[in-house]
Amino acid sequence: QAIQAINGHTNMSAEEFTNMVFQRIDVNNDGELTLEEFINGVERDEDLMELITKSFDLSNVLKVIQSG
């Protein structure tokens, strides 16, 4: 949540984000994601890949740390 806030992506709660990820890539609907399911799912879903890339971009975090 902190990384998302620093990057300006606070329109979705952590729970909403997690639910959205599971809805899109839990292919066997068992309520669990293996690493393989996660990687394959994100690679197939361009919108999810973009969202995750932006949400977890640490460059703004580093800028905040460097500026004190």
PDB file of C-alpha atoms in Angstrom:
ATOM      1  CA  GLN A   1       0.000   0.000   0.000  1.00  0.00           C
ATOM      2  CA  ALA A   2       2.846   2.371   0.804  1.00  0.00           C
ATOM      3  CA  ILE A   3       4.489   1.857  -2.593  1.00  0.00           C
ATOM      4  CA  GLN A   4       1.143   2.344  -4.314  1.00  0.00           C
ATOM      5  CA  ALA A   5       0.541   5.563  -2.346  1.00  0.00           C
ATOM      6  CA  ILE A   6       3.948   6.981  -3.242  1.00  0.00           C
ATOM      7  CA  ASN A   7       3.340   6.131  -6.900  1.00  0.00           C
ATOM      8  CA  GLY A   8      -0.122   7.707  -6.837  1.00  0.00           C
ATOM      9  CA  HIS A   9      -2.016   4.432  -7.358  1.00  0.00           C
ATOM     10  CA  THR A  10      -4.327   4.436  -4.345  1.00  0.00           C
ATOM     11  CA  ASN A  11      -7.631   3.902  -6.128  1.00  0.00           C
ATOM     12  CA  MET A  12      -7.681   0.218  -5.149  1.00  0.00           C
ATOM     13  CA  SER A  13      -7.316  -1.310  -1.696  1.00  0.00           C
ATOM     14  CA  ALA A  14      -4.880  -4.185  -1.137  1.00  0.00           C
ATOM     15  CA  GLU A  15      -7.872  -6.537  -0.765  1.00  0.00           C
ATOM     16  CA  GLU A  16      -9.460  -5.298  -3.998  1.00  0.00           C
ATOM     17  CA  PHE A  17      -6.140  -5.676  -5.804  1.00  0.00           C
ATOM     18  CA  THR A  18      -5.687  -9.238  -4.508  1.00  0.00           C
ATOM     19  CA  ASN A  19      -9.236 -10.210  -5.460  1.00  0.00           C
ATOM     20  CA  MET A  20      -8.772  -8.789  -8.944  1.00  0.00           C
ATOM     21  CA  VAL A  21      -5.516 -10.729  -9.427  1.00  0.00           C
ATOM     22  CA  PHE A  22      -7.160 -13.983  -8.349  1.00  0.00           C
ATOM     23  CA  GLN A  23     -10.193 -13.401 -10.578  1.00  0.00           C
ATOM     24  CA  ARG A  24      -7.974 -12.896 -13.595  1.00  0.00           C
ATOM     25  CA  ILE A  25      -5.305 -15.550 -13.165  1.00  0.00           C
ATOM     26  CA  ASP A  26      -6.453 -18.321 -10.772  1.00  0.00           C
ATOM     27  CA  VAL A  27      -7.150 -20.584 -13.743  1.00  0.00           C
ATOM     28  CA  ASN A  28      -8.194 -23.647 -11.741  1.00  0.00           C
ATOM     29  CA  ASN A  29     -10.293 -21.556  -9.310  1.00  0.00           C
ATOM     30  CA  ASP A  30      -8.845 -23.247  -6.228  1.00  0.00           C
ATOM     31  CA  GLY A  31      -8.317 -19.966  -4.360  1.00  0.00           C
ATOM     32  CA  GLU A  32      -4.547 -20.383  -4.472  1.00  0.00           C
ATOM     33  CA  LEU A  33      -1.921 -19.126  -6.891  1.00  0.00           C
ATOM     34  CA  THR A  34       1.194 -21.096  -7.612  1.00  0.00           C
ATOM     35  CA  LEU A  35       4.203 -19.143  -8.785  1.00  0.00           C
ATOM     36  CA  GLU A  36       3.709 -20.702 -12.209  1.00  0.00           C
ATOM     37  CA  GLU A  37       0.033 -19.620 -12.347  1.00  0.00           C
ATOM     38  CA  PHE A  38       0.988 -16.103 -11.293  1.00  0.00           C
ATOM     39  CA  ILE A  39       3.789 -15.720 -13.826  1.00  0.00           C
ATOM     40  CA  ASN A  40       1.788 -17.222 -16.695  1.00  0.00           C
ATOM     41  CA  GLY A  41      -1.290 -15.207 -15.807  1.00  0.00           C
ATOM     42  CA  VAL A  42       0.523 -11.896 -15.629  1.00  0.00           C
ATOM     43  CA  GLU A  43       2.376 -12.601 -18.868  1.00  0.00           C
ATOM     44  CA  ARG A  44      -0.960 -13.246 -20.662  1.00  0.00           C
ATOM     45  CA  ASP A  45      -2.775 -10.210 -19.245  1.00  0.00           C
ATOM     46  CA  GLU A  46      -1.266  -6.952 -20.553  1.00  0.00           C
ATOM     47  CA  ASP A  47      -3.481  -4.754 -18.368  1.00  0.00           C
ATOM     48  CA  LEU A  48      -2.539  -6.663 -15.220  1.00  0.00           C
ATOM     49  CA  MET A  49       1.152  -6.561 -16.160  1.00  0.00           C
ATOM     50  CA  GLU A  50       0.964  -2.791 -16.590  1.00  0.00           C
ATOM     51  CA  LEU A  51      -0.893  -2.338 -13.307  1.00  0.00           C
ATOM     52  CA  ILE A  52       1.593  -4.461 -11.373  1.00  0.00           C
ATOM     53  CA  THR A  53       4.549  -2.759 -13.018  1.00  0.00           C
ATOM     54  CA  LYS A  54       3.239   0.695 -12.105  1.00  0.00           C
ATOM     55  CA  SER A  55       2.026  -0.298  -8.653  1.00  0.00           C
ATOM     56  CA  PHE A  56       5.310  -1.790  -7.567  1.00  0.00           C
ATOM     57  CA  ASP A  57       7.709   0.586  -9.282  1.00  0.00           C
ATOM     58  CA  LEU A  58      10.310   1.459  -6.646  1.00  0.00           C
ATOM     59  CA  SER A  59      11.910   4.386  -8.482  1.00  0.00           C
ATOM     60  CA  ASN A  60       9.679   6.954  -6.743  1.00  0.00           C
ATOM     61  CA  VAL A  61      10.404   5.295  -3.377  1.00  0.00           C
ATOM     62  CA  LEU A  62      14.129   5.714  -4.014  1.00  0.00           C
ATOM     63  CA  LYS A  63      13.619   9.372  -4.938  1.00  0.00           C
ATOM     64  CA  VAL A  64      11.748   9.986  -1.671  1.00  0.00           C
ATOM     65  CA  ILE A  65      14.495   8.276   0.328  1.00  0.00           C
ATOM     66  CA  GLN A  66      17.245  10.206  -1.444  1.00  0.00           C
ATOM     67  CA  SER A  67      15.545  13.549  -0.895  1.00  0.00           C
ATOM     68  CA  GLY A  68      15.376  12.862   2.828  1.00  0.00           C
TER      69      GLY A  68
END
